Structure formats: structure tokens, C-alpha cells
């Protein structure tokens, strides 16, 4: 029996100062919005969940360079399906993993803070994977993988797989590497290595780039959210 055509998008609950003047990171809006739209267009039911049922938007992701007029209209419309579900986020205790065939970890730098310890989200992703579904992540969403365990190996589901995610070079270009270190969190490259995965860098830190390795689909950065979601749908349709 094939997994249900239903997708669950994970949202970071964390927020912390990252940008000039103490502006905070949180959910990078398009990294959830673009996959949401891809999945809905592909005929999936889509739900949004965070570890605590709360979220805060990333400051940078609301700026014009990162949120175009079309996306902003959806984001600012509290009656839109996407914003309505964000405004009424689910918690892991609300979720039955058996009802989903695809898990997608959206991101924002804040994901580095809560995803490594997000036991509820990790358990859901593990169960979806174990049941034969797709597990996907974009940008810093890969911070969730150390705790997403394949019970048949007792290792991360990305062990011995090829994955991508936000580059350490990109952290350096944004001048945020020291802040990440102050959070006592590894970069995505370091996190992937700790799981036994092979990290594959995109051509450039901001280029759209995605990798599919079996039932694990990863993307590199905000520009990759759309193509990563499309690749996740392609992988799902091959199940």
C-alpha cells in the first residue's frame, strides 16, 4: 500500500538575534511557502507543524529582496490557506504520522537551534520514513537529521547518503558563523558529516540546487525550496 498523498511541513519554533540591530531569525517564509504551493499543486493535502506549535518569522525573509509581491500577498493574507495554517500551527502531539507520505523540513537559521532537539518532529519524520515515505529538508532544515533515525540501522536516515544544505561558505559570507558557534550548534556541513553522510555543495551558496538519494531529498538554500519540493514530489510519485 503506497503512502498517503499528504505532506507535513515542519516549521522552526526558535528565534534569536542574528541580523544587524538585533533583528531575529526564525522561519524563512518562502522555504515553507514555496513547498506548500508545490505540494498543493501536486494534489497533496498539506499540514504545518512545529515542535511547540509556535513560530516567529525571520526578519530577512520578509524583506523585498527575499519576498516578492506575489509571495507577500499570500503571507499577509491571514485568510489564505498557507497563512491560516501558520496561524494555527499543529504540534507533534496533534499528528498521526501514518496519515502522511511526505515530510519536509523548512528552515531559517533558527532551525539550527531547535531542530537538533526537536524529538517530536524527529519521531514523526522517522516514522514516515520507516513507513516507506519521503523525508526532505531545505537549507538549514537538515539540522533535524541527526535525530531522524532508521530503526533498521539505528543510525540517521542520511547515513551513507549524499545530501546538500546551506554551505559554510554562505554562513561566512553572511558573517553569521560566529553567532552559530555561540549557539553551540554545528553548521549543516558539519552536521551531515556527523551523521555519516556525504555533503555535496551547490555550485554557489545561493544557487538553486537539490539532491535526491533514495527517499531522502535535500536542497541547499532559499532559492532551492521550490525545486527541492518538486524533487520530493517526483520521488514520492516513484514509490
PDB file of C-alpha atoms in Angstrom, residues 4-216:
ATOM      1  CA  UNK A   4      -0.878   8.756   1.727  1.00  0.00           C
ATOM      2  CA  UNK A   5      -0.668  11.723  -0.650  1.00  0.00           C
ATOM      3  CA  UNK A   6      -0.379  14.078   2.263  1.00  0.00           C
ATOM      4  CA  UNK A   7       2.610  16.257   3.173  1.00  0.00           C
ATOM      5  CA  UNK A   8       3.712  17.618   6.527  1.00  0.00           C
ATOM      6  CA  UNK A   9       5.890  20.735   6.557  1.00  0.00           C
ATOM      7  CA  UNK A  10       7.939  21.260   9.708  1.00  0.00           C
ATOM      8  CA  UNK A  11       8.419  24.846  10.931  1.00  0.00           C
ATOM      9  CA  UNK A  12      11.103  26.037  13.333  1.00  0.00           C
ATOM     10  CA  UNK A  13       9.821  27.216  16.714  1.00  0.00           C
ATOM     11  CA  UNK A  14      13.049  29.015  17.549  1.00  0.00           C
ATOM     12  CA  UNK A  15      14.052  32.642  17.128  1.00  0.00           C
ATOM     13  CA  UNK A  16      17.181  34.550  18.077  1.00  0.00           C
ATOM     14  CA  UNK A  17      19.110  37.717  17.179  1.00  0.00           C
ATOM     15  CA  UNK A  18      21.148  37.204  14.013  1.00  0.00           C
ATOM     16  CA  UNK A  19      20.993  40.305  11.847  1.00  0.00           C
ATOM     17  CA  UNK A  20      22.115  43.913  12.392  1.00  0.00           C
ATOM     18  CA  UNK A  21      20.409  45.823  15.221  1.00  0.00           C
ATOM     19  CA  UNK A  22      19.348  42.559  16.840  1.00  0.00           C
ATOM     20  CA  UNK A  23      16.869  41.607  14.107  1.00  0.00           C
ATOM     21  CA  UNK A  24      15.903  37.977  14.601  1.00  0.00           C
ATOM     22  CA  UNK A  25      15.984  34.779  12.626  1.00  0.00           C
ATOM     23  CA  UNK A  26      13.007  32.447  12.653  1.00  0.00           C
ATOM     24  CA  UNK A  27      11.033  30.742   9.890  1.00  0.00           C
ATOM     25  CA  UNK A  28      12.338  31.756   6.463  1.00  0.00           C
ATOM     26  CA  UNK A  29       8.919  32.328   4.914  1.00  0.00           C
ATOM     27  CA  UNK A  30       9.469  31.175   1.318  1.00  0.00           C
ATOM     28  CA  UNK A  31      11.153  27.972   2.498  1.00  0.00           C
ATOM     29  CA  UNK A  32       7.742  26.898   3.765  1.00  0.00           C
ATOM     30  CA  UNK A  33       5.510  28.821   1.345  1.00  0.00           C
ATOM     31  CA  UNK A  34       7.073  27.577  -1.898  1.00  0.00           C
ATOM     32  CA  UNK A  35       6.973  23.896  -0.884  1.00  0.00           C
ATOM     33  CA  UNK A  36       3.410  24.364   0.379  1.00  0.00           C
ATOM     34  CA  UNK A  37       2.381  25.658  -3.055  1.00  0.00           C
ATOM     35  CA  UNK A  38       4.265  22.900  -4.907  1.00  0.00           C
ATOM     36  CA  UNK A  39       2.646  20.176  -2.805  1.00  0.00           C
ATOM     37  CA  UNK A  40      -0.853  21.626  -3.127  1.00  0.00           C
ATOM     38  CA  UNK A  41      -0.440  21.922  -6.913  1.00  0.00           C
ATOM     39  CA  UNK A  42       0.654  18.277  -6.991  1.00  0.00           C
ATOM     40  CA  UNK A  43      -2.548  17.220  -5.253  1.00  0.00           C
ATOM     41  CA  UNK A  44      -1.256  16.770  -1.709  1.00  0.00           C
ATOM     42  CA  UNK A  45      -3.101  17.736   1.411  1.00  0.00           C
ATOM     43  CA  UNK A  46      -0.634  19.803   3.432  1.00  0.00           C
ATOM     44  CA  UNK A  47      -0.317  20.480   7.146  1.00  0.00           C
ATOM     45  CA  UNK A  48       2.157  22.640   9.077  1.00  0.00           C
ATOM     46  CA  UNK A  49       3.693  21.629  12.403  1.00  0.00           C
ATOM     47  CA  UNK A  50       6.318  22.983  14.807  1.00  0.00           C
ATOM     48  CA  UNK A  51       7.795  21.435  17.937  1.00  0.00           C
ATOM     49  CA  UNK A  52       5.903  23.825  20.225  1.00  0.00           C
ATOM     50  CA  UNK A  53       3.013  24.871  17.955  1.00  0.00           C
ATOM     51  CA  UNK A  54       4.528  28.362  17.713  1.00  0.00           C
ATOM     52  CA  UNK A  55       6.808  30.204  15.297  1.00  0.00           C
ATOM     53  CA  UNK A  56       8.270  33.606  14.525  1.00  0.00           C
ATOM     54  CA  UNK A  57       9.090  34.817  11.005  1.00  0.00           C
ATOM     55  CA  UNK A  58      12.685  35.501  10.048  1.00  0.00           C
ATOM     56  CA  UNK A  59      13.332  39.228   9.619  1.00  0.00           C
ATOM     57  CA  UNK A  60      15.391  38.899   6.431  1.00  0.00           C
ATOM     58  CA  UNK A  61      12.798  36.656   4.807  1.00  0.00           C
ATOM     59  CA  UNK A  62      10.240  39.470   4.997  1.00  0.00           C
ATOM     60  CA  UNK A  63      12.410  41.935   3.071  1.00  0.00           C
ATOM     61  CA  UNK A  64      11.657  42.785  -0.562  1.00  0.00           C
ATOM     62  CA  UNK A  65      14.724  41.007  -1.937  1.00  0.00           C
ATOM     63  CA  UNK A  66      13.519  37.753  -0.411  1.00  0.00           C
ATOM     64  CA  UNK A  67       9.721  38.073  -0.535  1.00  0.00           C
ATOM     65  CA  UNK A  68       8.304  39.155  -3.892  1.00  0.00           C
ATOM     66  CA  UNK A  69       4.913  40.809  -4.284  1.00  0.00           C
ATOM     67  CA  UNK A  70       3.093  37.552  -5.109  1.00  0.00           C
ATOM     68  CA  UNK A  71       4.518  35.737  -2.102  1.00  0.00           C
ATOM     69  CA  UNK A  72       3.958  38.744   0.162  1.00  0.00           C
ATOM     70  CA  UNK A  73       0.281  38.845  -0.808  1.00  0.00           C
ATOM     71  CA  UNK A  74      -0.139  35.236   0.369  1.00  0.00           C
ATOM     72  CA  UNK A  75       1.935  35.797   3.510  1.00  0.00           C
ATOM     73  CA  UNK A  76      -0.015  38.882   4.547  1.00  0.00           C
ATOM     74  CA  UNK A  77      -3.435  37.359   3.814  1.00  0.00           C
ATOM     75  CA  UNK A  78      -4.491  35.654   7.038  1.00  0.00           C
ATOM     76  CA  UNK A  79      -7.365  34.006   5.167  1.00  0.00           C
ATOM     77  CA  UNK A  80      -5.034  32.294   2.674  1.00  0.00           C
ATOM     78  CA  UNK A  81      -4.682  28.565   3.261  1.00  0.00           C
ATOM     79  CA  UNK A  82      -0.951  28.879   3.939  1.00  0.00           C
ATOM     80  CA  UNK A  83      -1.158  31.757   6.416  1.00  0.00           C
ATOM     81  CA  UNK A  84      -4.218  30.301   8.108  1.00  0.00           C
ATOM     82  CA  UNK A  85      -2.341  27.074   8.783  1.00  0.00           C
ATOM     83  CA  UNK A  86       0.680  29.030  10.020  1.00  0.00           C
ATOM     84  CA  UNK A  87      -1.567  30.995  12.343  1.00  0.00           C
ATOM     85  CA  UNK A  88      -2.951  27.723  13.684  1.00  0.00           C
ATOM     86  CA  UNK A  89       0.186  25.596  13.804  1.00  0.00           C
ATOM     87  CA  UNK A  90      -0.083  21.984  14.860  1.00  0.00           C
ATOM     88  CA  UNK A  91       2.142  20.350  17.497  1.00  0.00           C
ATOM     89  CA  UNK A  92       3.654  16.862  17.201  1.00  0.00           C
ATOM     90  CA  UNK A  93       1.010  15.528  19.605  1.00  0.00           C
ATOM     91  CA  UNK A  94      -1.626  16.556  17.033  1.00  0.00           C
ATOM     92  CA  UNK A  95      -0.027  14.443  14.295  1.00  0.00           C
ATOM     93  CA  UNK A  96      -0.595  10.829  13.269  1.00  0.00           C
ATOM     94  CA  UNK A  97       2.489  10.039  11.122  1.00  0.00           C
ATOM     95  CA  UNK A  98       0.668   7.161   9.442  1.00  0.00           C
ATOM     96  CA  UNK A  99      -1.513   9.688   7.626  1.00  0.00           C
ATOM     97  CA  UNK A 100       1.448  11.285   5.805  1.00  0.00           C
ATOM     98  CA  UNK A 101       3.638  10.117   2.966  1.00  0.00           C
ATOM     99  CA  UNK A 102       5.999  13.093   2.829  1.00  0.00           C
ATOM    100  CA  UNK A 103       7.841  15.084   5.492  1.00  0.00           C
ATOM    101  CA  UNK A 104       9.514  18.398   4.580  1.00  0.00           C
ATOM    102  CA  UNK A 105      11.696  20.352   6.995  1.00  0.00           C
ATOM    103  CA  UNK A 106      11.524  24.047   6.112  1.00  0.00           C
ATOM    104  CA  UNK A 107      14.096  26.285   7.692  1.00  0.00           C
ATOM    105  CA  UNK A 108      15.658  29.594   8.566  1.00  0.00           C
ATOM    106  CA  UNK A 109      18.843  29.830  10.625  1.00  0.00           C
ATOM    107  CA  UNK A 110      16.682  29.333  13.720  1.00  0.00           C
ATOM    108  CA  UNK A 111      16.291  25.684  12.698  1.00  0.00           C
ATOM    109  CA  UNK A 112      19.866  25.172  13.846  1.00  0.00           C
ATOM    110  CA  UNK A 113      18.687  25.992  17.364  1.00  0.00           C
ATOM    111  CA  UNK A 114      15.608  23.796  17.833  1.00  0.00           C
ATOM    112  CA  UNK A 115      15.656  21.067  15.177  1.00  0.00           C
ATOM    113  CA  UNK A 116      18.574  19.105  16.730  1.00  0.00           C
ATOM    114  CA  UNK A 117      16.489  18.628  19.904  1.00  0.00           C
ATOM    115  CA  UNK A 118      13.031  18.521  18.311  1.00  0.00           C
ATOM    116  CA  UNK A 119      12.185  14.997  19.459  1.00  0.00           C
ATOM    117  CA  UNK A 120       8.572  15.264  18.370  1.00  0.00           C
ATOM    118  CA  UNK A 121       9.358  16.323  14.808  1.00  0.00           C
ATOM    119  CA  UNK A 122      12.205  13.828  14.587  1.00  0.00           C
ATOM    120  CA  UNK A 123       9.968  10.957  15.666  1.00  0.00           C
ATOM    121  CA  UNK A 124       7.357  11.892  13.072  1.00  0.00           C
ATOM    122  CA  UNK A 125       9.957  12.078  10.289  1.00  0.00           C
ATOM    123  CA  UNK A 126      11.418   8.729  11.368  1.00  0.00           C
ATOM    124  CA  UNK A 127       8.000   7.058  11.297  1.00  0.00           C
ATOM    125  CA  UNK A 128       7.140   8.494   7.867  1.00  0.00           C
ATOM    126  CA  UNK A 129      10.476   7.237   6.533  1.00  0.00           C
ATOM    127  CA  UNK A 130      10.082   3.821   8.178  1.00  0.00           C
ATOM    128  CA  UNK A 131       6.619   3.517   6.643  1.00  0.00           C
ATOM    129  CA  UNK A 132       8.088   3.998   3.174  1.00  0.00           C
ATOM    130  CA  UNK A 133       7.548   7.744   2.733  1.00  0.00           C
ATOM    131  CA  UNK A 134       9.780  10.606   1.633  1.00  0.00           C
ATOM    132  CA  UNK A 135      11.764  12.786   4.043  1.00  0.00           C
ATOM    133  CA  UNK A 136      13.019  16.098   2.711  1.00  0.00           C
ATOM    134  CA  UNK A 137      14.733  19.229   4.017  1.00  0.00           C
ATOM    135  CA  UNK A 138      15.912  22.528   2.610  1.00  0.00           C
ATOM    136  CA  UNK A 139      18.700  24.905   3.660  1.00  0.00           C
ATOM    137  CA  UNK A 140      19.143  24.672   7.466  1.00  0.00           C
ATOM    138  CA  UNK A 141      16.321  22.135   7.716  1.00  0.00           C
ATOM    139  CA  UNK A 142      18.967  19.409   7.590  1.00  0.00           C
ATOM    140  CA  UNK A 143      19.707  20.209  11.240  1.00  0.00           C
ATOM    141  CA  UNK A 144      16.906  17.756  12.039  1.00  0.00           C
ATOM    142  CA  UNK A 145      18.629  14.708  10.523  1.00  0.00           C
ATOM    143  CA  UNK A 146      20.887  13.616  13.427  1.00  0.00           C
ATOM    144  CA  UNK A 147      17.739  12.695  15.338  1.00  0.00           C
ATOM    145  CA  UNK A 148      15.800  11.150  12.443  1.00  0.00           C
ATOM    146  CA  UNK A 149      16.727   7.519  12.996  1.00  0.00           C
ATOM    147  CA  UNK A 150      16.218   4.479  10.771  1.00  0.00           C
ATOM    148  CA  UNK A 151      15.346   1.764  13.299  1.00  0.00           C
ATOM    149  CA  UNK A 152      16.715  -0.950  10.995  1.00  0.00           C
ATOM    150  CA  UNK A 153      20.217   0.520  11.343  1.00  0.00           C
ATOM    151  CA  UNK A 154      19.841   2.652  14.483  1.00  0.00           C
ATOM    152  CA  UNK A 155      21.595   5.393  12.523  1.00  0.00           C
ATOM    153  CA  UNK A 156      20.410   8.638  10.943  1.00  0.00           C
ATOM    154  CA  UNK A 157      18.448   8.166   7.748  1.00  0.00           C
ATOM    155  CA  UNK A 158      21.146  10.174   5.930  1.00  0.00           C
ATOM    156  CA  UNK A 159      23.941   7.805   6.939  1.00  0.00           C
ATOM    157  CA  UNK A 160      25.887   6.846   3.767  1.00  0.00           C
ATOM    158  CA  UNK A 161      23.692   9.138   1.636  1.00  0.00           C
ATOM    159  CA  UNK A 162      24.518  12.197  -0.444  1.00  0.00           C
ATOM    160  CA  UNK A 163      22.874  15.364   0.870  1.00  0.00           C
ATOM    161  CA  UNK A 164      23.094  19.109   0.467  1.00  0.00           C
ATOM    162  CA  UNK A 165      22.119  22.090   2.603  1.00  0.00           C
ATOM    163  CA  UNK A 166      23.281  25.603   3.381  1.00  0.00           C
ATOM    164  CA  UNK A 167      27.022  25.974   2.864  1.00  0.00           C
ATOM    165  CA  UNK A 168      29.530  27.005   5.498  1.00  0.00           C
ATOM    166  CA  UNK A 169      30.826  29.430   2.888  1.00  0.00           C
ATOM    167  CA  UNK A 170      27.380  31.024   2.838  1.00  0.00           C
ATOM    168  CA  UNK A 171      27.496  31.428   6.624  1.00  0.00           C
ATOM    169  CA  UNK A 172      30.847  33.165   6.246  1.00  0.00           C
ATOM    170  CA  UNK A 173      29.509  35.472   3.508  1.00  0.00           C
ATOM    171  CA  UNK A 174      26.620  36.438   5.780  1.00  0.00           C
ATOM    172  CA  UNK A 175      29.018  36.983   8.694  1.00  0.00           C
ATOM    173  CA  UNK A 176      26.958  34.752  10.966  1.00  0.00           C
ATOM    174  CA  UNK A 177      29.339  31.849  11.600  1.00  0.00           C
ATOM    175  CA  UNK A 178      30.425  33.240  14.967  1.00  0.00           C
ATOM    176  CA  UNK A 179      26.789  33.610  16.010  1.00  0.00           C
ATOM    177  CA  UNK A 180      26.090  29.983  15.092  1.00  0.00           C
ATOM    178  CA  UNK A 181      29.107  28.935  17.149  1.00  0.00           C
ATOM    179  CA  UNK A 182      27.747  30.972  20.068  1.00  0.00           C
ATOM    180  CA  UNK A 183      24.573  28.866  19.856  1.00  0.00           C
ATOM    181  CA  UNK A 184      26.823  25.815  20.232  1.00  0.00           C
ATOM    182  CA  UNK A 185      25.378  24.367  17.047  1.00  0.00           C
ATOM    183  CA  UNK A 186      27.186  22.810  14.064  1.00  0.00           C
ATOM    184  CA  UNK A 187      26.869  24.062  10.507  1.00  0.00           C
ATOM    185  CA  UNK A 188      24.828  21.931   8.120  1.00  0.00           C
ATOM    186  CA  UNK A 189      28.021  20.599   6.550  1.00  0.00           C
ATOM    187  CA  UNK A 190      29.364  19.517   9.943  1.00  0.00           C
ATOM    188  CA  UNK A 191      26.003  18.066  10.961  1.00  0.00           C
ATOM    189  CA  UNK A 192      25.814  15.968   7.781  1.00  0.00           C
ATOM    190  CA  UNK A 193      29.330  14.654   8.367  1.00  0.00           C
ATOM    191  CA  UNK A 194      28.439  13.682  11.949  1.00  0.00           C
ATOM    192  CA  UNK A 195      25.625  11.533  10.535  1.00  0.00           C
ATOM    193  CA  UNK A 196      27.900   9.689   8.128  1.00  0.00           C
ATOM    194  CA  UNK A 197      26.510  11.494   5.092  1.00  0.00           C
ATOM    195  CA  UNK A 198      28.426  12.906   2.143  1.00  0.00           C
ATOM    196  CA  UNK A 199      27.740  16.637   1.869  1.00  0.00           C
ATOM    197  CA  UNK A 200      27.553  17.943  -1.709  1.00  0.00           C
ATOM    198  CA  UNK A 201      27.930  21.686  -2.165  1.00  0.00           C
ATOM    199  CA  UNK A 202      25.856  23.636  -4.701  1.00  0.00           C
ATOM    200  CA  UNK A 203      27.801  25.431  -7.471  1.00  0.00           C
ATOM    201  CA  UNK A 204      27.450  28.647  -5.428  1.00  0.00           C
ATOM    202  CA  UNK A 205      25.990  29.298  -1.944  1.00  0.00           C
ATOM    203  CA  UNK A 206      22.862  30.910  -3.406  1.00  0.00           C
ATOM    204  CA  UNK A 207      22.296  28.717  -6.488  1.00  0.00           C
ATOM    205  CA  UNK A 208      19.169  26.556  -6.673  1.00  0.00           C
ATOM    206  CA  UNK A 209      20.346  23.003  -6.049  1.00  0.00           C
ATOM    207  CA  UNK A 210      18.762  19.771  -4.874  1.00  0.00           C
ATOM    208  CA  UNK A 211      19.832  16.149  -4.419  1.00  0.00           C
ATOM    209  CA  UNK A 212      17.704  13.018  -4.238  1.00  0.00           C
ATOM    210  CA  UNK A 213      19.236   9.908  -2.693  1.00  0.00           C
ATOM    211  CA  UNK A 214      16.625   7.214  -2.377  1.00  0.00           C
ATOM    212  CA  UNK A 215      13.788   8.504  -0.226  1.00  0.00           C
ATOM    213  CA  UNK A 216      15.804  11.438   1.141  1.00  0.00           C
TER     214      UNK A 216
END
